[in-house]
Structures are given as C-alpha cells and as structure tokens.
CSV table of C-alpha atoms and ligand atoms in Angstrom, one decimal:
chain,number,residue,atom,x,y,z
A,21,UNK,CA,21.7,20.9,12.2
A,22,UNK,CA,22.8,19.6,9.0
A,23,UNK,CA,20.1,16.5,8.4
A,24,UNK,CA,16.7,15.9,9.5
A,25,UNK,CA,15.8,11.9,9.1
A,26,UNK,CA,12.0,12.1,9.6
A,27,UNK,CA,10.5,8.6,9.8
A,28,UNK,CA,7.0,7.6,9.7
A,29,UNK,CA,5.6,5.1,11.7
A,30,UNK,CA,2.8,3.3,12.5
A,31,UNK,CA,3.1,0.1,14.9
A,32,UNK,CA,7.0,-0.4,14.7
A,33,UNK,CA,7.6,-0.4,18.3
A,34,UNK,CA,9.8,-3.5,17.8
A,35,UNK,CA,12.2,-1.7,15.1
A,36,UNK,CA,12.8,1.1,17.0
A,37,UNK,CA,15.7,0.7,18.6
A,38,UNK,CA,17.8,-1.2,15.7
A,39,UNK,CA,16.6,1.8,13.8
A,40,UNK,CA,18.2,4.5,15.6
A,41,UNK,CA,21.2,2.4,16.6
A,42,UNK,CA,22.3,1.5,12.7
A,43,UNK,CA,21.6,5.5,12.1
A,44,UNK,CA,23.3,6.4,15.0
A,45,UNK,CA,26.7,4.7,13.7
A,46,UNK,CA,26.5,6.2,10.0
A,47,UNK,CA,25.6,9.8,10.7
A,48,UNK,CA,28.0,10.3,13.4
A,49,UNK,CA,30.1,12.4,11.9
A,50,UNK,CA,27.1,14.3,10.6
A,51,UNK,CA,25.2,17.1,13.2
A,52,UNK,CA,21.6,15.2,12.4
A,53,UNK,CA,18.2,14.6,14.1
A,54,UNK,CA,15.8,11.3,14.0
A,55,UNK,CA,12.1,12.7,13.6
A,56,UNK,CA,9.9,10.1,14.1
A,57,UNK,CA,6.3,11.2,13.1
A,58,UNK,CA,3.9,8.6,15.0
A,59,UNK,CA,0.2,7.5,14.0
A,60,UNK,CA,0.8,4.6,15.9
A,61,UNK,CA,-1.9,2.4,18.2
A,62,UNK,CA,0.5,0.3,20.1
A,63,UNK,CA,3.1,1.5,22.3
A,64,UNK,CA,5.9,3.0,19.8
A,65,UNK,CA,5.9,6.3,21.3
A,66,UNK,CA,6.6,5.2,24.8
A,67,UNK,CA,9.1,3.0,23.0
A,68,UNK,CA,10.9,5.8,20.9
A,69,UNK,CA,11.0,7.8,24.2
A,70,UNK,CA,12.9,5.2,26.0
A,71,UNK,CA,15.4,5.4,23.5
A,72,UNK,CA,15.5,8.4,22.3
A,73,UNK,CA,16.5,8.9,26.2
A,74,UNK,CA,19.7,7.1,25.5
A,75,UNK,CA,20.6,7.4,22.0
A,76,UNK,CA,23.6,9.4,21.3
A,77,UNK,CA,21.5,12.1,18.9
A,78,UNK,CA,18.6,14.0,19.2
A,79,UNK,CA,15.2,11.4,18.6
A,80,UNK,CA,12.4,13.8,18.2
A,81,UNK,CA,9.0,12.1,18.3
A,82,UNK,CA,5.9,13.9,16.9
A,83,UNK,CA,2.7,12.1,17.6
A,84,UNK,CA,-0.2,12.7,15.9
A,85,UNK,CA,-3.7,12.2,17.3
A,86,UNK,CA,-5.0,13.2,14.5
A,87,UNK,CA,-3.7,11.6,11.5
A,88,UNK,CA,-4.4,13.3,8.6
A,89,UNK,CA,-3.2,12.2,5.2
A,90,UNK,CA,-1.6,8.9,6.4
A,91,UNK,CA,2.0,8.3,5.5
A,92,UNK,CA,1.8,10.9,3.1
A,93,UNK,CA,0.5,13.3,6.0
A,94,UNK,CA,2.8,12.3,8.2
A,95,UNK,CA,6.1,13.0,6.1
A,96,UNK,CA,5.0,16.5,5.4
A,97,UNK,CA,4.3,16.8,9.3
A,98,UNK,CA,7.4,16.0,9.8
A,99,UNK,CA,9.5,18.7,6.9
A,100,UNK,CA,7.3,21.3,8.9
A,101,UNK,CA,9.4,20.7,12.4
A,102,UNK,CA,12.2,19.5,11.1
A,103,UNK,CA,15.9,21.4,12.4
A,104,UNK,CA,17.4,21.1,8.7
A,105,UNK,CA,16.7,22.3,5.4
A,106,UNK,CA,18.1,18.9,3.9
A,107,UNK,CA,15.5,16.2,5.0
A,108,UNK,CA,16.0,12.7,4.8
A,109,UNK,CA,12.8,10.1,4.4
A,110,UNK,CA,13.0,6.7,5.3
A,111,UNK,CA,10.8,3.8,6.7
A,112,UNK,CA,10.8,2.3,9.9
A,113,UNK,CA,11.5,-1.0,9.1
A,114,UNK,CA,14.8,-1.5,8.2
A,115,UNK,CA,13.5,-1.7,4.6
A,116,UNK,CA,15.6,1.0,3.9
A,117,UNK,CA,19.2,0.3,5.2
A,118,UNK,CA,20.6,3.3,7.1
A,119,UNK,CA,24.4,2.3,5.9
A,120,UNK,CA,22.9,4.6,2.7
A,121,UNK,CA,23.0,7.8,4.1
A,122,UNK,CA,26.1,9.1,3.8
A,123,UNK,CA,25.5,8.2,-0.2
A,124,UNK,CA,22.3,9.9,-0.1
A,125,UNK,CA,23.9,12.8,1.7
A,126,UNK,CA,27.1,13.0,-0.7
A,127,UNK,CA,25.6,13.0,-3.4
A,128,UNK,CA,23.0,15.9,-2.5
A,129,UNK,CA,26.2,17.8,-1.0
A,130,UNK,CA,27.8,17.4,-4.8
A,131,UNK,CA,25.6,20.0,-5.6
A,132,UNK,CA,23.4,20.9,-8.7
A,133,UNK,CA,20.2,19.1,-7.2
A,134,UNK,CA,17.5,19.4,-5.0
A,135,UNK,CA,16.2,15.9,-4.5
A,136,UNK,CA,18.5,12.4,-4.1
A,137,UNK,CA,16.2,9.6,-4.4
A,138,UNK,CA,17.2,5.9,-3.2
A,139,UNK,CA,16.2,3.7,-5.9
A,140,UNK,CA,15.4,-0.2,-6.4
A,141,UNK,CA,15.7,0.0,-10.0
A,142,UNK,CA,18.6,1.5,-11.3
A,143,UNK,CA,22.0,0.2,-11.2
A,144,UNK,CA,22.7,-2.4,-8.4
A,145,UNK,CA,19.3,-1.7,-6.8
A,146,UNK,CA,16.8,-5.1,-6.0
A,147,UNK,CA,13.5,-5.3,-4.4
A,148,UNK,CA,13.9,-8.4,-2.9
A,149,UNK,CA,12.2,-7.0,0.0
A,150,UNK,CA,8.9,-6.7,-1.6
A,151,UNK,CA,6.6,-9.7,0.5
A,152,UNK,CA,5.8,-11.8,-2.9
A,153,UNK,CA,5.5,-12.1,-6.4
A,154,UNK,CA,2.3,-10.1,-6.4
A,155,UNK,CA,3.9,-7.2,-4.6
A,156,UNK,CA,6.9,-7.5,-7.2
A,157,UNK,CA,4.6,-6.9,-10.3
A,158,UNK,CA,2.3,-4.7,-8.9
A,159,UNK,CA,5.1,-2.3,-7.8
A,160,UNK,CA,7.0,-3.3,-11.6
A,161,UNK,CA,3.0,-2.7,-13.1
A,162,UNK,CA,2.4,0.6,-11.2
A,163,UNK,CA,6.2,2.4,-11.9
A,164,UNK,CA,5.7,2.1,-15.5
A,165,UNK,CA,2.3,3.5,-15.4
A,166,UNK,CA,3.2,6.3,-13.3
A,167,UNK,CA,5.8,7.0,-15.7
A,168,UNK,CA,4.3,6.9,-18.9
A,169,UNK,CA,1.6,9.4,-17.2
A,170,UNK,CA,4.3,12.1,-16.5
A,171,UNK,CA,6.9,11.3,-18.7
A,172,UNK,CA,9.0,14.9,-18.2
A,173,UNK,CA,8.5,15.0,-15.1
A,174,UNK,CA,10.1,11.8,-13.7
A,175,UNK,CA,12.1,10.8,-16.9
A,176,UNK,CA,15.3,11.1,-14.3
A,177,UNK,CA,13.6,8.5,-12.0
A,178,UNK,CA,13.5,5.3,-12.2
A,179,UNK,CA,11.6,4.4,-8.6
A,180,UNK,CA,9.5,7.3,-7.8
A,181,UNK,CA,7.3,5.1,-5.3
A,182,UNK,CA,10.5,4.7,-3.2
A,183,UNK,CA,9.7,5.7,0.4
A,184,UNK,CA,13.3,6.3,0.9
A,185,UNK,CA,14.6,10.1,-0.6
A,186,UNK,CA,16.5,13.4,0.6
A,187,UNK,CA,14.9,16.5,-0.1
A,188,UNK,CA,15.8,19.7,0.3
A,189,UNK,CA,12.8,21.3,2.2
A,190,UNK,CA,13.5,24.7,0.6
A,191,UNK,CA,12.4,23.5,-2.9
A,192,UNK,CA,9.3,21.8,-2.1
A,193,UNK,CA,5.9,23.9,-1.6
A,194,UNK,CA,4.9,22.1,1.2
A,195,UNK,CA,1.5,24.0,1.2
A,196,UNK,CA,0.9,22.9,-1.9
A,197,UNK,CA,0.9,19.1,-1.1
A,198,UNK,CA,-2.4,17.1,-0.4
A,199,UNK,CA,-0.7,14.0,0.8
A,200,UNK,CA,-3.0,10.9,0.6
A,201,UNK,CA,-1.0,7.6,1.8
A,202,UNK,CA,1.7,6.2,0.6
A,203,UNK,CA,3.3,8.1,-2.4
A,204,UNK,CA,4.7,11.2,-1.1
A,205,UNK,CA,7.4,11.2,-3.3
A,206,UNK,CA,5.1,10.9,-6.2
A,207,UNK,CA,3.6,13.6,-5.4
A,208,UNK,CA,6.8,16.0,-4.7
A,209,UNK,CA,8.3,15.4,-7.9
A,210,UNK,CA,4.8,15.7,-10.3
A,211,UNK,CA,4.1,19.0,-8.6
A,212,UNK,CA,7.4,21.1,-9.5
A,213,UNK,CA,10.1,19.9,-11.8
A,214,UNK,CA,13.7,19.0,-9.4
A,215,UNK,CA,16.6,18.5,-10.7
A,216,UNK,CA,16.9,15.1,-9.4
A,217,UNK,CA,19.9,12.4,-8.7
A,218,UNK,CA,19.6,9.0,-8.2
A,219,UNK,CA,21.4,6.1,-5.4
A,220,UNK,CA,20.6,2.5,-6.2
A,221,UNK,CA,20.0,0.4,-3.0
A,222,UNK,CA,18.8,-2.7,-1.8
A,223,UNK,CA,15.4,-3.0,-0.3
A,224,UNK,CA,15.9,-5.3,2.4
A,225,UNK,CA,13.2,-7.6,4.4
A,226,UNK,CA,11.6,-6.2,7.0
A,227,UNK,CA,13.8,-6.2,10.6
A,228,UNK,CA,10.7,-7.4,12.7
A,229,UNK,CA,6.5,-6.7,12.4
A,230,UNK,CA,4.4,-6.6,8.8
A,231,UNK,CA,3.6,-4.3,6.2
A,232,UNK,CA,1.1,-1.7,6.0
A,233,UNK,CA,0.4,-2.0,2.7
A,234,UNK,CA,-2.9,-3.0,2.1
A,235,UNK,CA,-5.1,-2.8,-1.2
A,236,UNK,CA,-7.0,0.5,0.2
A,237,UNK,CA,-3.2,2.4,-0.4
A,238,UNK,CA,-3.5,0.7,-3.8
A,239,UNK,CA,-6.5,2.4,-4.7
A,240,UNK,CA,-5.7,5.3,-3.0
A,241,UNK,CA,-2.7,5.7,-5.1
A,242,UNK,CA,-4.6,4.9,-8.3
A,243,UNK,CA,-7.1,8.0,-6.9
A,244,UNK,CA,-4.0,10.1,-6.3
A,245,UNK,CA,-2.5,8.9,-9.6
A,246,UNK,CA,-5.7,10.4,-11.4
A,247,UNK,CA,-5.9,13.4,-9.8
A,248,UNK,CA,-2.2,14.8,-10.0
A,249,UNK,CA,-2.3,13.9,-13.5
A,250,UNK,CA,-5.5,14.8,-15.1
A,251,UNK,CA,-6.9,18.1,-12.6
A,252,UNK,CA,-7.3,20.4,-16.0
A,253,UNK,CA,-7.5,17.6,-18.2
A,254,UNK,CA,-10.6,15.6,-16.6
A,255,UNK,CA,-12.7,18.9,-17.3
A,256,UNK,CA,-12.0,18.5,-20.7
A,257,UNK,CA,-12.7,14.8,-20.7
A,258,UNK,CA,-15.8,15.5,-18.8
A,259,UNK,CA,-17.2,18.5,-21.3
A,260,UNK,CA,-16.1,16.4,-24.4
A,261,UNK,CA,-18.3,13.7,-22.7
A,262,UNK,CA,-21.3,15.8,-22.4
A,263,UNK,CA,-20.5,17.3,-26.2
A,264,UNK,CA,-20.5,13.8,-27.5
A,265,UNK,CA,-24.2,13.4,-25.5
A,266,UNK,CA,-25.8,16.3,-26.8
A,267,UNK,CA,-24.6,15.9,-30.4
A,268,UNK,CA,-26.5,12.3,-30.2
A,269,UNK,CA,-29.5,13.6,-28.8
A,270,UNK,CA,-29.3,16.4,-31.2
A,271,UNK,CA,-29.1,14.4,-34.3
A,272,UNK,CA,-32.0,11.9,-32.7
A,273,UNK,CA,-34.0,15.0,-32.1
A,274,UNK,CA,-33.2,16.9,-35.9
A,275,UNK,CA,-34.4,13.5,-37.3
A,276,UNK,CA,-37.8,13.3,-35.6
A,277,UNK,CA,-38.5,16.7,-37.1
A,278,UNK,CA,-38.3,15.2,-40.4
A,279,UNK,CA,-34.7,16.6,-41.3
A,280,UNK,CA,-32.6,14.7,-43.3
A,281,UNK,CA,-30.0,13.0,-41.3
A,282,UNK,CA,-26.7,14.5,-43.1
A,283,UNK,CA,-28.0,18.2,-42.6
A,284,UNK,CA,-29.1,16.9,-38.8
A,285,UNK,CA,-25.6,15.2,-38.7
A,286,UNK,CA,-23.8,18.4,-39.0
A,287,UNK,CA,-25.9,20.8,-37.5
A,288,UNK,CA,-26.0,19.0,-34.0
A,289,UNK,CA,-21.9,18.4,-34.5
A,290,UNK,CA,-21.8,22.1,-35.2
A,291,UNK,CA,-23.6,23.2,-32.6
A,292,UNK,CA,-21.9,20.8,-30.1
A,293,UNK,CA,-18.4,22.5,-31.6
A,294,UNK,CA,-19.9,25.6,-30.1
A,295,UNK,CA,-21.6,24.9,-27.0
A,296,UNK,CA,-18.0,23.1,-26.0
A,297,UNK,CA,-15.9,26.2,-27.1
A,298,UNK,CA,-18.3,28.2,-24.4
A,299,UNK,CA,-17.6,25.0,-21.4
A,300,UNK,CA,-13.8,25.6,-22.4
A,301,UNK,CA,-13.7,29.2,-22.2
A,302,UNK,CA,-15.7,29.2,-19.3
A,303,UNK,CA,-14.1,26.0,-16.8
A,304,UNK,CA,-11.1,24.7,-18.3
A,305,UNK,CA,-9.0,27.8,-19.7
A,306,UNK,CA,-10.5,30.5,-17.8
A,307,UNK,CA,-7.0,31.1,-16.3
A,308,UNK,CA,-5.3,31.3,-19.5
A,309,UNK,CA,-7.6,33.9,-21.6
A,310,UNK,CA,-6.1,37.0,-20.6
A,311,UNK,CA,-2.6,35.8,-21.6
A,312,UNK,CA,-3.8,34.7,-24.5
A,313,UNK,CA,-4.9,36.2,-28.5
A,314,UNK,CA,-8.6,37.6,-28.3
A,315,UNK,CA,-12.0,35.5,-28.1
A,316,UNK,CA,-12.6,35.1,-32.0
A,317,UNK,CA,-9.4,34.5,-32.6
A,318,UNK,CA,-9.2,31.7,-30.0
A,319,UNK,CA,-12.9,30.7,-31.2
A,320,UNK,CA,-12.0,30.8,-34.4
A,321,UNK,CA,-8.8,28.8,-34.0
A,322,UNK,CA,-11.0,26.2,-32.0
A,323,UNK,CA,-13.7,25.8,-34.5
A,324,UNK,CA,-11.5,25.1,-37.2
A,325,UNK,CA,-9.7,22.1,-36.0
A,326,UNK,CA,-12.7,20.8,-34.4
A,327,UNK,CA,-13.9,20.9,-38.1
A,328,UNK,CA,-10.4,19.7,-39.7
A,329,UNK,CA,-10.7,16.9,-36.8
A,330,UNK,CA,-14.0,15.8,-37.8
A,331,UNK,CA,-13.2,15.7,-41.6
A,332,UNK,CA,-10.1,13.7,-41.1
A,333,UNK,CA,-11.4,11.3,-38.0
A,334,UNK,CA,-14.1,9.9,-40.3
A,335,UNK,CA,-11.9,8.7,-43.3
A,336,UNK,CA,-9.7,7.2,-41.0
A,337,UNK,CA,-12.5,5.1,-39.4
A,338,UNK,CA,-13.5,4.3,-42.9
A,339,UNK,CA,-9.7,3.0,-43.4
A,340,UNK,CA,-9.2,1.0,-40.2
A,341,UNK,CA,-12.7,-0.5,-41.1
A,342,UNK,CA,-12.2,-1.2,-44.7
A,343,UNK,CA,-8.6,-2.4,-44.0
A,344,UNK,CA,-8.2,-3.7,-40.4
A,345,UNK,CA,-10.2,-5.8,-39.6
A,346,UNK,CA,-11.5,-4.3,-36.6
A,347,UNK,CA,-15.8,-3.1,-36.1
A,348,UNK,CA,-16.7,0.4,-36.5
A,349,UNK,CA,-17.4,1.0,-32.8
A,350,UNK,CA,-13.8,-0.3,-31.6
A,351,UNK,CA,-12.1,1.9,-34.7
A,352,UNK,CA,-14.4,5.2,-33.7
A,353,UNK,CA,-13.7,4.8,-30.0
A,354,UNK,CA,-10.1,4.7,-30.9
A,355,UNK,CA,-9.9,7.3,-32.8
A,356,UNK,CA,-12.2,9.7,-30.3
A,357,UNK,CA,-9.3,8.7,-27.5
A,358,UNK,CA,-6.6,9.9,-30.0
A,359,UNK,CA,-8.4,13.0,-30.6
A,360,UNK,CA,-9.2,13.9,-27.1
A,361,UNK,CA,-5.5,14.1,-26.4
A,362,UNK,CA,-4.8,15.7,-29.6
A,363,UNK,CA,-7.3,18.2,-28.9
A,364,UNK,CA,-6.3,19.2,-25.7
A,365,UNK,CA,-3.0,19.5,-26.5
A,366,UNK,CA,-4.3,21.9,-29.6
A,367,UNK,CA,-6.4,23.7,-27.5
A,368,UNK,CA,-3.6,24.8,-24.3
A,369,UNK,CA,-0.8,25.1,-27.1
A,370,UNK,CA,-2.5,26.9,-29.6
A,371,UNK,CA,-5.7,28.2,-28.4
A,372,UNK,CA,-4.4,29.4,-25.4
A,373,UNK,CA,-1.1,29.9,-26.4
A,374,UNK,CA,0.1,33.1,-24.6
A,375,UNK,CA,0.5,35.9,-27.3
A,376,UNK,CA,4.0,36.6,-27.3
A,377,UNK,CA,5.1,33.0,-27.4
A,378,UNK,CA,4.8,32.4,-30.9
A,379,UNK,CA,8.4,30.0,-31.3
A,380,UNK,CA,8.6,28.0,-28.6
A,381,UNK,CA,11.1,25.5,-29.3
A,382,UNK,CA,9.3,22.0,-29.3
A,383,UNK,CA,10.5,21.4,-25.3
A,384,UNK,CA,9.1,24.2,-24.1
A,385,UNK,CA,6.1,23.2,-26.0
A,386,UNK,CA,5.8,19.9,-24.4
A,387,UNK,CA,6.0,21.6,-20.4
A,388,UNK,CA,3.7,23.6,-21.2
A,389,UNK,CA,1.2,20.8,-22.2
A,390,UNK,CA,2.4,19.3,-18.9
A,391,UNK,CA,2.7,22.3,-17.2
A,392,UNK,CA,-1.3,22.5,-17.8
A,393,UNK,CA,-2.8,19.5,-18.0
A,394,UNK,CA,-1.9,19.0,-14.3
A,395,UNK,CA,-3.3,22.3,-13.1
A,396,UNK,CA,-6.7,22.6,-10.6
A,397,UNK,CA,-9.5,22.6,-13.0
A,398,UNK,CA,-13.1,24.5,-11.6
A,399,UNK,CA,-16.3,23.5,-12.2
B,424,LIG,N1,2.9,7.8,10.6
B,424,LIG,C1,2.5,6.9,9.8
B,424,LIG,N2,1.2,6.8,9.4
B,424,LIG,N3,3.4,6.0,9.3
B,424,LIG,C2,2.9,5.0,8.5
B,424,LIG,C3,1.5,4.9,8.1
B,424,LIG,C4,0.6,5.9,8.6
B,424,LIG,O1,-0.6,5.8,8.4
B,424,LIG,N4,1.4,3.8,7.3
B,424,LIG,C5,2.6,3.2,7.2
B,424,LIG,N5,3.5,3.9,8.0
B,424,LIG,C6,5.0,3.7,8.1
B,424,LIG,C7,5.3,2.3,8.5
B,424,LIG,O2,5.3,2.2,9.9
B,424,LIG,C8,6.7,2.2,8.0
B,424,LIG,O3,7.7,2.8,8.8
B,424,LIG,C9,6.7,3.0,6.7
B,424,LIG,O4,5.6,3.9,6.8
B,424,LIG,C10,6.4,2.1,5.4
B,424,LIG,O5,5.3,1.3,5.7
B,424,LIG,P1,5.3,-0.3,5.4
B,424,LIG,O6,4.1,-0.9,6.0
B,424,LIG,O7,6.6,-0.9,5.8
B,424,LIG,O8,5.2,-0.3,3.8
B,424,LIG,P2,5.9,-1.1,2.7
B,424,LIG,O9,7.2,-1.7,3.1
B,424,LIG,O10,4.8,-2.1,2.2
B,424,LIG,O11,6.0,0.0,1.6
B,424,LIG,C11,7.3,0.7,1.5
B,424,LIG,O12,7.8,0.4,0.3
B,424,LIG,C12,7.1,0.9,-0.8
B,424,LIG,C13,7.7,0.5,-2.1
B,424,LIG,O13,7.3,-0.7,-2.5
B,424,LIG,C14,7.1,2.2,1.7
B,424,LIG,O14,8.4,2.8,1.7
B,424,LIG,C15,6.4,2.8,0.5
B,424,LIG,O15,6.4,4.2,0.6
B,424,LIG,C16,7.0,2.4,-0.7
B,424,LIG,O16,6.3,2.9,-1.8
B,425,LIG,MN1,8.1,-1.7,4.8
C-alpha cells in the first residue's frame, strides 16, 4: 500500500459517496486505501459500507463507540490501522478537494521531508470556504497567534490549522499525542520539529450538510494552545506568582514589626529570590540538574540576575513613569511580563545550561529555549 487517506467523520452520510468517487479518479494510478474513522450518530457507517462495497479501492471504515479525543482522536485512530507509512488527512466534506493528491503526494515523494501540508494561505490558496466573515478572522486571528507562540517551530507553515496534510507515520510519536478536537496538525508539528513542505489549495464550500465547528472547539483549541505551549513554562509563571505573593506579605509583615520599609523591602525580595530558587530546583528544572554545573553554582548564577533584574527593572519603571506618560502600575506590570520571559529564558539557558555546552551558536540557543519551555512540567 503506498497511501492511506484516513478521513474523519462525524454526520457526513450525504458526502460519502462524492467523496470516495472524486478520490477514486485521482489516486488511480496510486495502490491507496480510504480510512474513514467514524464518530458519527446518523447513519454514515451503513452508508460508507454501501459504498465501500462498490468502490473501486479498498474503503476501510473504523467506527468508534467510544470517541475519545474528537477529531483529533479520531485521526490518530486512524495512523494506528492504517496500511501505509505515508498518510494522507482530509475532511469529509469536500472542503478539501481530492484533485490535490497527487500534489500532496509528489511533493512528499520529492523527498527531503516528512510532512506536506495543504495550505489556504500561501501562494494561490483562499479560504473562501470558511461559513462567514467571523470564521475568516477568527481563523486569520488564531494562525497568527499560534505562530507567534512557536515561532521555530512552524516558521515553514503558513496554515497549521489546515485539516488537510500528508504525514509520514514513521516520524510522528503517535504515543506521544493527546489529541483534543480539532487541531491535530497543530499539535504534530509543536511536538517534534519536521521538515515541512507546503501545497497552496483552495478551501472549497462544503458539498452537502454543516460544519462542526462550534465555539466549544474554539476553546478547546485555546486550552490546547496553552498547554503545548507553556507545560514547563506555566510552573514558572505559577511559582513567580506565588514569589510575588509572599514578597508582599513579607514586606507587610516586616513593617508591622516596626522595621523600616527599605531594610523590609529587600529582605522579603531576598528571601522570595530564595524560596523561588528552591520551587525551580525542585518542579520546573528537576530534569535538567544532573546535566547541568553544581547547585551553588546554578544558585549562585540564579541569585545574581534575580538581583541584576531587580536593580535594573526599578529604574526603568522610574523612566517609563517619569517620561511616558503611563501609571506606575501599568509600567511595573509591564516590565514584570518582560522579566518573566527574560527570566526563564536565563534560567534554562544559563542556569541549566548543560555543562559542556558552553558556545552554542545563537540557534541552537533559541531550540533549546523552545525545546524546554514546551516540556511536561510536575507539580
Ligand atoms: N470522527 C470524527 N469525530 N470526525 C469529526 C468530528 C469528531 O468528533 N468532528 C468533526 N469531524 C469531521 C467532520 O465530519 C469533517 O469530515 C471534518 O471532521 C471537519 O469537520 P467540519 O465540521 O467540516 O469542520 P470545518 O470545516 O469547520 O473545519 C475544517 O477546517 C478548519 C480550518 O478552518 C477542519 O478541517 C479543521 O480541522 C480545520 O482547522
Ligand atoms: Mn468542513
């Protein structure tokens, strides 16, 4: 078998048959299989049986009583059966035109990557499929943010919420996926870097029936969004949190004692420095210690910016204050934002850094920021 199309569906019964007849044509040339994984409530599996009964390649249908992960769930279903290595994902709509294949297909058999994705917005690609003007800047609204949070890993794609992409099955760590709804593709790409191509198409209306989409899939993908993207990172966020809580209480506490609020000031910030050194060591970089330069050396490194990073961040308030036109609170809470990333790119390039790597050309640098920042966290 040389191509596995697995298509998801849920209530298509009326697409069906169009579906496998427009594949039928373009791959027939290719040895390939139609997979459709079904969650469906209506009758599109006794549909997809009558035709797969007739159709003049094999129509597999997996039907899932159980649907676990929804779309998502139901695309990594169907890389687990599937007859090829090179596995082909589209809808069952007719969004995705089937004359695309063979592009998909030739470009993956070019060689030198692992993943074609069919994309809306790159080259002669539209979207003039999406329902309405809503859908258009929602999907416009939610590319770019999903960009800008992984910026390595997708700068090669331009449409990574496109449900329609060849993979090669071999690459992907399908144990590693927790597939939630609609993104899969998202979620392939942010987990491992590909090497990626790209295929513009056409995302056409739908052939008959409506869309699943629905505003729980938008939220769900905001979820998903947040949790590929900030596993180790949120720790961090949530410790700093806690830091910042304590060193108020701290400084509220010094000062009932009758201590004067400078020396209360910087013993509470000191000992929140600490006390957040410990959380780091203990949750966040637990899995990078042994790699990395002994405990008072990291500690040490870790104490010192915290320090630098006080000394500088206060001026700089001072600054925007004195010169911007903007109130202390908005200028502090900007500048606590830029430190937090600041800081946790500090701490897993420097602190952390593994021993040997002491040159790391800036690239490398910057994966391994990625690279960790997306890992499990513990708590
Ligand atoms: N098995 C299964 N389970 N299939 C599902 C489920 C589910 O829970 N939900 C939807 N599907 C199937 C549909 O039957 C259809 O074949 C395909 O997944 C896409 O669903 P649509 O309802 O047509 O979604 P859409 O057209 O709004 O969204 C498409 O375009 C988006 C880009 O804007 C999808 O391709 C998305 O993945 C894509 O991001
Ligand atoms: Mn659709």
């Amino acid at each position: 078998m040389d191509l596995s199309i697995i298509v998801p569906t849920f209530n298509e019964a009326p697409n069906i048959a169009e579906l496998v007849r427009r594949v039928a044509i373009v791959v027939a040339d290719t040895e390939a299989e139609i997979i459709f994984v079904d969650d469906s409530s209506d009758d599109t599996p006794e549909v997809i049986r009558v035709v797969a009964a007739s159709a003049p390649l094999p129509v597999r249908l997996v039907h899932r009583e159980d649907p676990v992960g929804g779309l998502g769930g139901a695309v990594v279903a169907g890389y687990h059966v599937a007859a090829s290595d090179v596995c082909l994902v589209m809808d069952g709509d007719l969004q995705h035109p089937p004359e695309k294949i063979p592009e998909l297909l030739a470009r993956y058999h070019a060689g030198g990557v692992d993943v074609v994705v069919a994309s809306r917005y790159t080259g002669e690609g539209t979207a003039h499929g999406l329902a309405d003007r809503t859908r258009v800047l929602v999907s416009r609204a939610s590319t770019a943010l999903t960009k800008a949070m992984f910026p390595l890993r997708l700068r090669d794609v331009s449409d990574p919420m496109t449900g329609f992409f060849l993979v090669s099955r071999s690459a992907v760590d399908l144990s590693g996926l927790r597939p939630r709804g609609f993104k899969i593709l998202l979620e392939i790409l942010v987990r491992r870097s590909f090497r990626i191509a790209e295929v513009p198409f056409d995302f056409a209306d739908r052939h008959a029936g409506q869309s699943k989409a629905s505003l729980r899939q938008g939220l769900h993908f905001l979820a998903q969004l947040a949790a590929l993207r900030f596993g180790k990172m949120s720790l961090f966020a949530v410790i700093g949190g806690l830091g910042a809580v304590v060193n108020i209480a701290l400084v509220w506490v010094l000062t009932h004692f009758g201590i004067d609020y400078i020396a209360a000031a910087i013993v509470a910030a000191e000992a929140t420095i600490i006390g957040n050194f410990l959380l780091l060591e203990r949750f966040v970089f637990q899995d990078m210690r042994g790699a990395a330069s002994g405990v008072w050396w990291r500690f040490a490194k870790s104490f010192t910016f915290n320090n630098v990073e006080a000394a500088i961040r206060i001026p700089i308030v001072a600054l925007m204050v004195a010169t911007g036109h903007i109130s202390v609170v908005v200028a502090t809470a900007v500048t606590l934002v830029l430190a937090f990333f600041v800081r946790f790119v500090f701490h897993s390039l420097v602190v952390y850094a593994p021993k040997q790597n002491g040159a790391a050309p800036l690239r490398g640098a910057l994966e391994r920021v990625d690279e960790q920042s997306m890992q499990p966290g513990e708590l």
